[in-house]
Amino acid sequence: MKKYSTILFLSLLLININLFGQNSNAVKSDERIIKVDYNKSAGKLNTMFKECIGAGRANEGLRADWQQQLAMAKQECDFKYIRMHGLLSDDMAVYREDSNGNPEYNYQYIDALYDFILSIKMKPFVELGFMPNALASGSQTIFWWKGNVTPPKDYKKWEDLIRNLTQHFKERYGDEEVKTWYFEVWNEPNLSPGFWTGTQAEYFKLYEYAARGIKSVNPAYKVGGPATAGAGWVPETIDFCTKNNVPLDFISTHTYGVKQGYLDEFGTSGTVLNKEDSSISGDVINSRQQISNSAKPKLELHYTEWSTSYTPADPIHDSYHSAAYILQKLKQVGNAANSMSYWVFTDIFEEPGPRFTPFHGGFGLLNTQGIKKPAYFSYSFLNKLGETELQNNDKSSWATKNAKGDVQLLVWDFTNTHPGDKVWNQTYYVQDLPSQPKGTLKIEVEGLKKGKYNLEIYKVGYKTNDAYADYLAMGKPSQLSREQVNIIKQKNNGALWATEKVTIDAKGTYSKDFKINENDVFLLNFVKL
């Protein structure tokens, strides 16, 4: 985390003292104070939260509705990169062999997908997987769409495929563009059975051949891994690459916020949201420490998957609780990661097969119809922050300013209300869960320039930008009519919750009290007129 100056201080308290680990008799126990000063900067805002976003598989990216949703998410959340599975799977028609066993390559589907991604000013975070069937050593697959998870029958042919594909990217998009991409080898090879039928040694061999194929096209292209589940194999990967002189430009791995398991292929597991305060962030900070203590201490760290839960059928993904959770974990991570890629942007996602209901606990920030879930607003609100962070010791807020003189304060309460190990997320978060009061939030902003401001207030919380609550109120229909979709979208569009005309005098101070409830999120934007 950044070390903020002790010159700027604040007192903060909630009923749930453990959330912040601070106490003071000088303030009422139900009052939390956030005090910031326009003139006290903490430097450039770290925007690792929007560096990358996940998507299910490459073939889904050829759908018009997927592309429409991604374009909207780019515009409103400004994600820079997108990562997905299945780029080399047979439904992308990349690889086959003729009757003599000679490789034939085809990139027409990849071109259509990547041309679109680049057209909306995003970049691919290239996950190299899974194995084309004609190159596979076995028939084991994962997911409804049958991604082949076996090692190659011929590692030289695997290297040739990766080299040929990389050369194609160079010729189509140019060196300067491809230099900005990331090439990640495979997905979660430490889950065997699951995503890889081979050993760790065989994964390292797969990685080595792929890395050499990429670097043979241009040594400046970035390659990394091991893209593991549960923050695994980080020291081992660095050790292997160091000892064998194998290229390694970044570490990637994954973490999820539930207590048990790493894989729920068909969405049938029961999960429990972890009560530990260090859930998610503990893994990220530990990975950064492992890198720092290694032979390659300056490697970038990319968490290419993270979320509350690893299953595509966990209703916490749809719940208003997710919005505050996402912000809390990103804040806790601080500067430990170069990117935190939320898994995923849309419920157009077919790992367990096409979903049969509009809300089913899918990973997406958006549901299949493009309805914005509460989690979506975590990212759209973050994207409204200014480029300069202000000093702020509060552990559940960001304060920023922009070049125009506007000030932004994004503040939330995260309260884990889950009842504990005996209750699954799948039975808890499907309920109507009214949010309980958490006392008073007092905002104090000093150093503001004299003049008139519009104070724009945005909110997400229980029954505010809470699409699942509206779905519940409709009786959870298995199918939504166009009218029902439009009603839910209109009620959950992230529009201004309130506005206030503010006049700042020569003292330059603004203060306001809010009543805040569990898992409320507020964005205050002071717009200088």
Coordinates of C-alpha atoms in Angstrom, one line a residue:
M1 CA 0.0 0.0 0.0
K2 CA 1.1 3.6 -0.5
K3 CA 2.6 5.3 2.5
Y4 CA 0.4 8.4 3.0
S5 CA 1.8 11.4 4.8
T6 CA 0.9 11.7 8.5
I7 CA 0.4 15.4 8.0
L8 CA -3.1 14.7 6.7
F9 CA -5.0 12.7 9.2
L10 CA -8.5 11.5 9.8
S11 CA -10.5 9.7 12.4
L12 CA -12.7 6.9 11.3
L13 CA -15.0 4.6 13.1
L14 CA -17.7 2.1 12.3
I15 CA -19.8 -0.1 14.5
N16 CA -17.7 -2.9 13.0
I17 CA -14.4 -1.7 14.3
N18 CA -12.5 -4.7 13.0
L19 CA -13.0 -3.5 9.5
F20 CA -10.6 -0.6 10.1
G21 CA -8.7 -1.7 13.3
Q22 CA -9.0 1.8 14.8
N23 CA -10.8 3.3 17.7
S24 CA -11.1 6.8 19.2
N25 CA -13.1 8.1 22.1
A26 CA -13.2 11.5 20.5
V27 CA -15.8 10.4 17.9
K28 CA -19.2 8.8 18.3
S29 CA -19.0 5.1 17.7
D30 CA -21.4 5.3 14.8
E31 CA -19.6 8.1 13.0
R32 CA -16.9 7.8 10.3
I33 CA -15.0 10.8 9.1
I34 CA -13.1 11.2 5.9
K35 CA -11.0 14.3 5.7
V36 CA -9.0 15.2 2.6
D37 CA -7.3 18.3 1.3
Y38 CA -7.3 19.4 -2.4
N39 CA -3.8 20.6 -2.0
K40 CA -2.3 17.5 -0.5
S41 CA -1.6 15.0 -3.3
A42 CA -0.4 11.4 -3.0
G43 CA 0.7 11.2 -6.6
K44 CA -0.7 9.7 -9.8
L45 CA -3.7 7.4 -9.2
N46 CA -2.8 3.8 -9.7
T47 CA -5.2 2.4 -12.3
M48 CA -4.3 -1.3 -12.1
F49 CA -8.0 -2.0 -11.6
K50 CA -8.8 -1.3 -15.2
E51 CA -5.7 -2.6 -16.9
C52 CA -7.4 -5.9 -17.9
I53 CA -10.8 -7.6 -17.9
G54 CA -11.7 -11.3 -18.5
A55 CA -14.0 -13.0 -20.9
G56 CA -15.1 -16.6 -21.3
R57 CA -13.7 -17.9 -24.5
A58 CA -12.5 -16.5 -27.8
N59 CA -15.4 -17.9 -29.9
E60 CA -18.0 -16.1 -27.8
G61 CA -16.2 -12.9 -28.9
L62 CA -17.5 -13.3 -32.4
R63 CA -21.1 -12.7 -31.2
A64 CA -22.7 -9.4 -31.9
D65 CA -24.1 -9.0 -28.4
W66 CA -20.8 -9.8 -26.8
Q67 CA -19.1 -7.2 -28.9
Q68 CA -21.8 -4.6 -28.1
Q69 CA -21.4 -5.2 -24.4
L70 CA -17.6 -5.0 -24.5
A71 CA -17.8 -1.7 -26.4
M72 CA -20.1 -0.3 -23.7
A73 CA -17.8 -1.6 -20.9
K74 CA -14.8 0.0 -22.6
Q75 CA -16.5 3.3 -23.0
E76 CA -17.8 3.4 -19.4
C77 CA -15.1 1.5 -17.5
D78 CA -12.1 2.0 -19.8
F79 CA -10.6 -1.5 -19.6
K80 CA -7.3 -1.6 -21.5
Y81 CA -6.7 -5.3 -22.1
I82 CA -9.0 -8.4 -22.4
R83 CA -8.1 -12.0 -21.7
M84 CA -10.0 -15.1 -22.6
H85 CA -9.7 -18.9 -22.9
G86 CA -9.8 -21.0 -26.0
L87 CA -7.9 -19.0 -28.6
L88 CA -6.4 -22.1 -30.1
S89 CA -9.4 -24.4 -29.5
D90 CA -11.0 -26.0 -32.6
D91 CA -14.0 -23.7 -32.6
M92 CA -11.5 -21.0 -33.6
A93 CA -10.3 -23.1 -36.6
V94 CA -6.6 -22.4 -36.0
Y95 CA -4.8 -25.7 -36.7
R96 CA -5.1 -28.9 -38.6
E97 CA -2.8 -31.3 -40.4
D98 CA -3.0 -32.7 -43.9
S99 CA -2.9 -36.4 -44.7
N100 CA 0.9 -36.4 -44.4
G101 CA 0.9 -34.8 -41.0
N102 CA 1.9 -31.3 -42.2
P103 CA 0.5 -28.4 -40.2
E104 CA -2.1 -26.1 -41.8
Y105 CA -2.7 -22.7 -40.0
N106 CA -5.8 -20.5 -40.3
Y107 CA -6.3 -17.2 -38.4
Q108 CA -9.5 -15.8 -40.0
Y109 CA -11.6 -16.2 -36.8
I110 CA -8.8 -14.7 -34.6
D111 CA -8.4 -11.8 -37.1
A112 CA -12.1 -11.0 -36.9
L113 CA -12.0 -11.0 -33.0
Y114 CA -8.7 -9.1 -32.6
D115 CA -9.6 -6.6 -35.3
F116 CA -12.7 -5.8 -33.3
I117 CA -10.9 -5.6 -30.0
L118 CA -8.3 -3.2 -31.4
S119 CA -11.1 -1.2 -33.1
I120 CA -12.5 -0.2 -29.7
K121 CA -9.1 0.8 -28.5
M122 CA -8.5 -2.3 -26.4
K123 CA -5.6 -4.8 -26.6
P124 CA -5.5 -8.6 -26.3
F125 CA -3.9 -10.3 -23.2
V126 CA -3.1 -13.4 -25.3
E127 CA -3.8 -16.6 -23.4
L128 CA -2.2 -19.4 -25.4
G129 CA -4.6 -22.4 -25.1
F130 CA -6.1 -24.8 -25.3
M131 CA -4.6 -27.6 -27.5
P132 CA -5.9 -28.0 -31.0
N133 CA -7.2 -31.6 -31.3
A134 CA -4.9 -32.3 -34.3
L135 CA -1.9 -31.4 -32.1
A136 CA -3.1 -33.0 -28.9
S137 CA -1.6 -36.1 -27.3
G138 CA -4.9 -37.1 -25.7
S139 CA -8.7 -36.6 -25.7
Q140 CA -9.3 -35.1 -22.3
T141 CA -11.3 -31.9 -22.4
I142 CA -12.8 -29.3 -20.1
F143 CA -16.1 -27.4 -20.2
W144 CA -19.2 -27.8 -22.3
W145 CA -17.3 -26.4 -25.3
K146 CA -14.6 -29.1 -24.9
G147 CA -11.3 -27.4 -24.6
N148 CA -8.5 -30.0 -25.0
V149 CA -6.3 -29.9 -21.9
T150 CA -3.6 -32.4 -22.9
P151 CA 0.1 -31.7 -23.8
P152 CA 1.0 -31.5 -27.5
K153 CA 1.9 -34.8 -29.2
D154 CA 4.9 -32.9 -30.7
Y155 CA 6.5 -30.0 -28.8
K156 CA 8.3 -28.8 -32.0
K157 CA 4.9 -28.5 -33.8
W158 CA 3.6 -26.6 -30.7
E159 CA 6.5 -24.2 -30.9
D160 CA 6.0 -23.8 -34.7
L161 CA 2.3 -23.0 -34.2
I162 CA 3.1 -20.3 -31.6
R163 CA 5.9 -18.9 -33.8
N164 CA 3.6 -18.8 -36.8
L165 CA 0.8 -17.2 -34.9
T166 CA 3.1 -14.6 -33.4
Q167 CA 4.6 -13.8 -36.9
H168 CA 1.0 -13.4 -38.2
F169 CA 0.3 -10.9 -35.4
K170 CA 3.5 -9.0 -36.3
E171 CA 2.5 -8.9 -40.0
R172 CA -1.1 -7.9 -39.4
Y173 CA -0.7 -5.4 -36.5
G174 CA 2.9 -4.3 -36.6
D175 CA 5.8 -4.7 -34.1
E176 CA 5.0 -1.5 -32.1
E177 CA 1.5 -2.7 -31.4
V178 CA 2.4 -6.3 -30.6
K179 CA 5.2 -5.2 -28.3
T180 CA 2.5 -3.8 -26.0
W181 CA 0.7 -7.1 -25.8
Y182 CA 1.1 -9.9 -23.2
F183 CA 1.5 -13.5 -24.2
E184 CA 0.4 -15.9 -21.3
V185 CA 1.0 -19.6 -21.7
W186 CA -2.0 -21.8 -20.9
N187 CA -4.5 -21.5 -18.0
E188 CA -4.3 -23.1 -14.5
P189 CA -1.9 -26.0 -15.3
N190 CA -1.7 -26.8 -11.5
L191 CA -5.3 -28.0 -11.7
S192 CA -4.8 -31.6 -12.9
P193 CA -7.2 -33.2 -13.6
G194 CA -8.9 -30.0 -14.8
F195 CA -7.0 -27.7 -17.1
W196 CA -3.9 -29.8 -17.7
T197 CA -3.3 -33.5 -17.8
G198 CA 0.5 -33.2 -17.7
T199 CA 2.9 -32.7 -14.8
Q200 CA 4.5 -29.4 -13.6
A201 CA 7.6 -30.4 -15.6
E202 CA 5.5 -30.9 -18.7
Y203 CA 3.9 -27.5 -18.2
F204 CA 7.4 -25.9 -18.0
K205 CA 8.3 -27.7 -21.2
L206 CA 5.1 -26.3 -22.9
Y207 CA 6.0 -22.9 -21.6
E208 CA 9.6 -23.0 -22.7
Y209 CA 8.7 -24.0 -26.3
A210 CA 6.0 -21.4 -26.5
A211 CA 8.3 -18.7 -25.1
R212 CA 11.1 -19.5 -27.6
G213 CA 8.5 -19.4 -30.4
I214 CA 7.4 -15.9 -29.4
K215 CA 10.8 -14.5 -28.8
S216 CA 12.1 -15.8 -32.1
V217 CA 9.7 -13.4 -33.8
N218 CA 10.7 -10.5 -31.7
P219 CA 12.7 -10.6 -28.4
A220 CA 10.8 -7.6 -27.2
Y221 CA 7.5 -9.4 -27.1
K222 CA 6.4 -10.1 -23.5
V223 CA 5.7 -13.7 -22.4
G224 CA 4.8 -15.1 -19.0
G225 CA 2.9 -17.5 -16.8
P226 CA 2.2 -19.8 -15.1
A227 CA -1.5 -18.5 -15.0
T228 CA -2.1 -20.8 -12.0
A229 CA -5.1 -21.2 -9.7
G230 CA -4.7 -20.2 -6.1
A231 CA -1.5 -18.2 -6.6
G232 CA 0.5 -21.4 -7.2
W233 CA 3.9 -22.2 -8.7
V234 CA 5.3 -18.6 -8.6
P235 CA 8.7 -19.4 -7.1
E236 CA 8.9 -22.6 -9.1
T237 CA 8.3 -20.8 -12.4
I238 CA 10.9 -18.2 -11.7
D239 CA 13.4 -20.8 -10.6
F240 CA 12.8 -22.9 -13.8
C241 CA 13.2 -20.0 -16.1
T242 CA 16.3 -18.7 -14.3
K243 CA 18.1 -22.1 -14.2
N244 CA 17.3 -22.9 -17.8
N245 CA 17.7 -19.5 -19.3
V246 CA 14.0 -19.4 -20.5
P247 CA 12.5 -16.0 -21.2
L248 CA 10.1 -14.7 -18.5
D249 CA 8.7 -11.1 -18.6
F250 CA 5.9 -11.3 -16.1
I251 CA 4.2 -13.6 -13.6
S252 CA 0.5 -14.3 -13.8
T253 CA -1.8 -16.2 -11.5
H254 CA -5.3 -16.2 -10.0
T255 CA -7.3 -16.0 -6.8
Y256 CA -10.9 -16.1 -5.7
G257 CA -12.7 -15.1 -2.5
V258 CA -14.3 -18.3 -1.4
K259 CA -12.9 -20.8 1.1
Q260 CA -12.8 -24.1 -0.7
G261 CA -11.9 -25.5 -4.1
Y262 CA -10.4 -24.0 -7.3
L263 CA -12.6 -25.3 -10.1
D264 CA -16.3 -25.8 -10.6
E265 CA -16.5 -26.8 -14.2
F266 CA -20.3 -27.1 -14.5
G267 CA -21.5 -24.7 -11.7
T268 CA -22.6 -27.4 -9.2
S269 CA -20.4 -26.7 -6.2
G270 CA -21.5 -25.0 -3.0
T271 CA -19.3 -22.1 -1.9
V272 CA -18.8 -19.9 1.2
L273 CA -17.5 -16.4 1.0
N274 CA -14.3 -16.2 3.0
K275 CA -14.5 -14.1 6.2
E276 CA -10.8 -13.4 6.3
D277 CA -10.0 -9.8 5.8
S278 CA -6.9 -10.8 3.8
S279 CA -8.8 -12.9 1.3
I280 CA -7.7 -12.0 -2.2
S281 CA -5.3 -9.3 -1.1
G282 CA -3.2 -11.7 1.0
D283 CA -2.5 -13.8 -2.1
V284 CA -1.6 -10.8 -4.2
I285 CA 0.7 -9.3 -1.7
N286 CA 2.4 -12.7 -1.1
S287 CA 2.9 -13.2 -4.8
R288 CA 4.6 -9.8 -5.0
Q289 CA 6.8 -10.8 -2.0
Q290 CA 7.8 -14.1 -3.8
I291 CA 8.8 -12.1 -6.8
S292 CA 10.8 -9.6 -4.8
N293 CA 12.7 -12.4 -3.0
S294 CA 13.5 -14.2 -6.3
A295 CA 16.2 -14.0 -8.9
K296 CA 13.9 -11.8 -11.0
P297 CA 12.7 -9.3 -8.4
K298 CA 11.4 -6.7 -10.9
L299 CA 9.0 -8.9 -12.8
E300 CA 5.5 -7.5 -13.4
L301 CA 2.7 -9.3 -11.6
H302 CA -0.7 -9.8 -13.3
Y303 CA -3.6 -11.4 -11.6
T304 CA -5.3 -12.5 -14.8
E305 CA -8.4 -13.8 -12.9
W306 CA -10.0 -12.7 -9.6
S307 CA -13.5 -12.5 -8.2
T308 CA -15.6 -13.2 -5.2
S309 CA -16.1 -16.8 -6.3
Y310 CA -14.6 -19.3 -8.8
T311 CA -18.0 -20.9 -9.8
P312 CA -20.2 -19.7 -12.7
A313 CA -23.3 -20.3 -10.4
D314 CA -22.7 -18.2 -7.4
P315 CA -25.4 -15.6 -6.7
I316 CA -22.9 -13.3 -4.9
H317 CA -21.9 -12.3 -8.4
D318 CA -25.4 -10.8 -8.9
S319 CA -25.7 -9.4 -5.4
Y320 CA -25.3 -5.8 -4.4
H321 CA -22.7 -7.0 -1.9
S322 CA -20.2 -7.5 -4.8
A323 CA -19.8 -3.8 -5.5
A324 CA -18.3 -2.9 -2.1
Y325 CA -16.4 -6.2 -2.0
I326 CA -14.6 -5.4 -5.3
L327 CA -13.6 -2.0 -4.2
Q328 CA -12.4 -3.2 -0.8
K329 CA -10.2 -5.8 -2.3
L330 CA -8.7 -3.6 -4.9
K331 CA -8.0 -1.0 -2.3
Q332 CA -6.3 -3.6 -0.1
V333 CA -4.1 -4.8 -3.0
G334 CA -2.6 -1.3 -3.4
N335 CA 0.5 -1.4 -5.5
A336 CA 1.2 -5.1 -5.2
A337 CA -0.1 -6.0 -8.7
N338 CA 0.3 -4.4 -12.1
S339 CA -3.2 -5.5 -13.1
M340 CA -6.2 -7.2 -11.4
S341 CA -8.3 -8.7 -14.2
Y342 CA -11.8 -9.3 -13.0
W343 CA -13.3 -12.6 -14.2
V344 CA -15.5 -11.7 -16.3
F345 CA -17.2 -8.8 -18.0
T346 CA -20.3 -10.6 -19.3
D347 CA -22.5 -13.6 -18.6
I348 CA -22.3 -14.5 -22.3
F349 CA -20.1 -17.3 -21.0
E350 CA -20.6 -20.9 -21.8
E351 CA -18.2 -23.0 -19.7
P352 CA -21.0 -24.9 -18.1
G353 CA -23.1 -24.7 -21.2
P354 CA -25.5 -21.9 -22.2
R355 CA -27.4 -20.6 -19.2
F356 CA -31.2 -21.0 -19.0
T357 CA -32.1 -18.0 -16.8
P358 CA -31.2 -14.3 -17.0
F359 CA -29.7 -14.2 -13.5
H360 CA -28.0 -17.4 -12.4
G361 CA -24.9 -16.3 -10.4
G362 CA -22.8 -15.9 -13.6
F363 CA -19.4 -14.3 -13.3
G364 CA -20.3 -11.3 -15.5
L365 CA -20.4 -7.6 -14.6
L366 CA -23.3 -7.6 -17.1
N367 CA -25.9 -10.3 -17.5
T368 CA -26.7 -12.0 -20.9
Q369 CA -29.1 -9.2 -21.9
G370 CA -26.5 -6.5 -21.0
I371 CA -28.2 -5.5 -17.7
K372 CA -25.6 -3.9 -15.4
K373 CA -25.1 -5.7 -12.1
P374 CA -24.0 -3.8 -9.0
A375 CA -20.5 -5.1 -9.6
Y376 CA -20.4 -3.2 -12.9
F377 CA -20.7 0.1 -11.1
S378 CA -17.6 -0.5 -9.0
Y379 CA -15.7 -0.2 -12.3
S380 CA -17.7 2.6 -13.9
F381 CA -17.4 4.6 -10.7
L382 CA -13.6 3.9 -10.5
N383 CA -13.3 5.2 -14.0
K384 CA -14.8 8.6 -13.0
L385 CA -11.9 9.2 -10.6
G386 CA -9.4 11.9 -11.4
E387 CA -5.8 11.3 -12.4
T388 CA -4.3 12.6 -9.2
E389 CA -4.8 10.8 -5.9
L390 CA -5.2 12.8 -2.7
Q391 CA -3.8 11.9 0.6
N392 CA -6.4 9.8 2.5
N393 CA -5.9 7.4 5.4
D394 CA -9.4 5.9 5.1
K395 CA -9.2 2.3 4.2
S396 CA -12.4 2.1 2.3
S397 CA -12.3 5.1 0.0
W398 CA -10.3 6.9 -2.8
A399 CA -10.0 10.6 -3.1
T400 CA -8.8 12.2 -6.3
K401 CA -8.8 15.4 -8.3
N402 CA -8.5 16.1 -12.0
A403 CA -6.8 18.9 -14.1
K404 CA -10.1 20.8 -14.3
G405 CA -10.2 21.4 -10.5
D406 CA -12.9 18.8 -9.9
V407 CA -12.7 16.5 -6.8
Q408 CA -13.9 12.9 -6.6
L409 CA -14.5 10.8 -3.5
L410 CA -15.4 7.1 -3.9
V411 CA -16.4 5.7 -0.5
W412 CA -18.0 2.5 0.6
D413 CA -18.8 0.2 3.5
F414 CA -17.8 -3.4 3.1
T415 CA -19.5 -5.7 5.6
N416 CA -19.3 -9.4 5.1
T417 CA -22.8 -10.4 6.3
H418 CA -22.4 -14.1 5.3
P419 CA -23.7 -16.2 8.2
G420 CA -20.7 -18.7 8.1
D421 CA -19.6 -22.1 7.0
K422 CA -22.9 -23.9 7.5
V423 CA -24.6 -21.8 4.8
W424 CA -23.7 -21.8 1.1
N425 CA -23.6 -18.7 -1.0
Q426 CA -26.0 -20.4 -3.3
T427 CA -28.8 -20.3 -0.6
Y428 CA -27.8 -17.0 1.1
Y429 CA -27.3 -14.5 -1.7
V430 CA -30.4 -15.5 -3.7
Q431 CA -32.5 -14.0 -0.9
D432 CA -33.8 -10.5 -0.4
L433 CA -31.1 -9.2 2.0
P434 CA -32.0 -5.7 3.4
S435 CA -29.0 -3.6 4.3
Q436 CA -28.6 -2.5 7.9
P437 CA -27.5 1.0 9.0
K438 CA -23.8 1.6 9.6
G439 CA -24.1 5.0 11.2
T440 CA -23.0 8.4 9.8
L441 CA -20.3 9.1 7.2
K442 CA -18.9 12.6 7.5
I443 CA -17.1 14.0 4.5
E444 CA -14.7 17.0 4.9
V445 CA -12.9 18.4 1.9
E446 CA -10.5 21.3 2.4
G447 CA -8.5 23.4 0.1
L448 CA -11.2 23.8 -2.5
K449 CA -11.0 26.7 -4.9
K450 CA -13.6 29.4 -4.1
G451 CA -16.6 29.4 -6.3
K452 CA -19.7 27.4 -7.4
Y453 CA -19.7 23.6 -7.8
N454 CA -22.2 21.0 -8.8
L455 CA -21.9 18.1 -6.4
E456 CA -22.9 14.9 -8.3
I457 CA -23.7 11.9 -6.1
Y458 CA -23.8 8.4 -7.5
K459 CA -24.8 5.4 -5.5
V460 CA -25.0 1.6 -5.6
G461 CA -26.3 -0.6 -2.8
Y462 CA -29.4 -2.4 -1.7
K463 CA -32.2 -1.6 -4.1
T464 CA -30.1 1.2 -5.7
N465 CA -28.6 0.1 -9.0
D466 CA -29.4 -3.4 -7.7
A467 CA -30.8 -5.2 -10.8
Y468 CA -31.1 -8.5 -8.9
A469 CA -33.5 -6.9 -6.5
D470 CA -35.7 -5.9 -9.4
Y471 CA -35.5 -9.4 -10.8
L472 CA -36.6 -10.8 -7.5
A473 CA -39.5 -8.3 -7.3
M474 CA -40.6 -9.6 -10.7
G475 CA -40.9 -13.1 -9.3
K476 CA -37.6 -14.4 -10.8
P477 CA -39.0 -15.1 -14.3
S478 CA -37.1 -17.8 -16.1
Q479 CA -37.2 -15.6 -19.3
L480 CA -37.4 -11.8 -19.5
S481 CA -39.5 -10.0 -22.0
R482 CA -38.1 -7.0 -23.9
E483 CA -40.2 -4.8 -21.7
Q484 CA -38.9 -6.3 -18.5
V485 CA -35.3 -6.0 -19.7
N486 CA -35.9 -2.3 -20.5
I487 CA -37.5 -1.7 -17.1
I488 CA -34.5 -3.3 -15.2
K489 CA -32.0 -1.4 -17.4
Q490 CA -33.7 1.9 -16.9
K491 CA -33.8 1.5 -13.1
N492 CA -30.1 0.3 -13.0
N493 CA -28.4 2.7 -15.4
G494 CA -26.0 4.3 -13.0
A495 CA -27.6 7.7 -13.4
L496 CA -27.1 10.5 -10.8
W497 CA -28.6 9.6 -7.4
A498 CA -28.7 13.2 -6.2
T499 CA -27.2 16.6 -7.1
E500 CA -26.5 19.6 -5.0
K501 CA -25.5 23.2 -5.8
V502 CA -22.5 24.1 -3.6
T503 CA -20.9 27.5 -3.0
I504 CA -17.4 27.4 -1.6
D505 CA -16.2 30.5 0.3
A506 CA -12.7 31.8 0.9
K507 CA -12.2 29.1 3.6
G508 CA -12.3 26.5 0.8
T509 CA -14.1 23.9 3.0
Y510 CA -17.0 21.6 2.3
S511 CA -18.6 19.1 4.8
K512 CA -21.6 16.8 4.6
D513 CA -23.0 14.0 6.6
F514 CA -24.5 10.8 5.0
K515 CA -26.3 7.9 6.5
I516 CA -24.5 4.9 5.3
N517 CA -25.7 1.3 5.2
E518 CA -23.9 -2.0 4.9
N519 CA -22.3 -2.4 1.5
D520 CA -23.3 1.0 0.2
V521 CA -21.1 2.7 -2.4
F522 CA -21.1 6.4 -2.9
L523 CA -19.3 8.5 -5.5
L524 CA -19.1 12.2 -4.9
N525 CA -18.0 14.4 -7.8
F526 CA -17.4 18.1 -7.1
V527 CA -17.6 19.7 -10.6
K528 CA -16.2 23.2 -10.7
L529 CA -18.5 25.6 -12.6

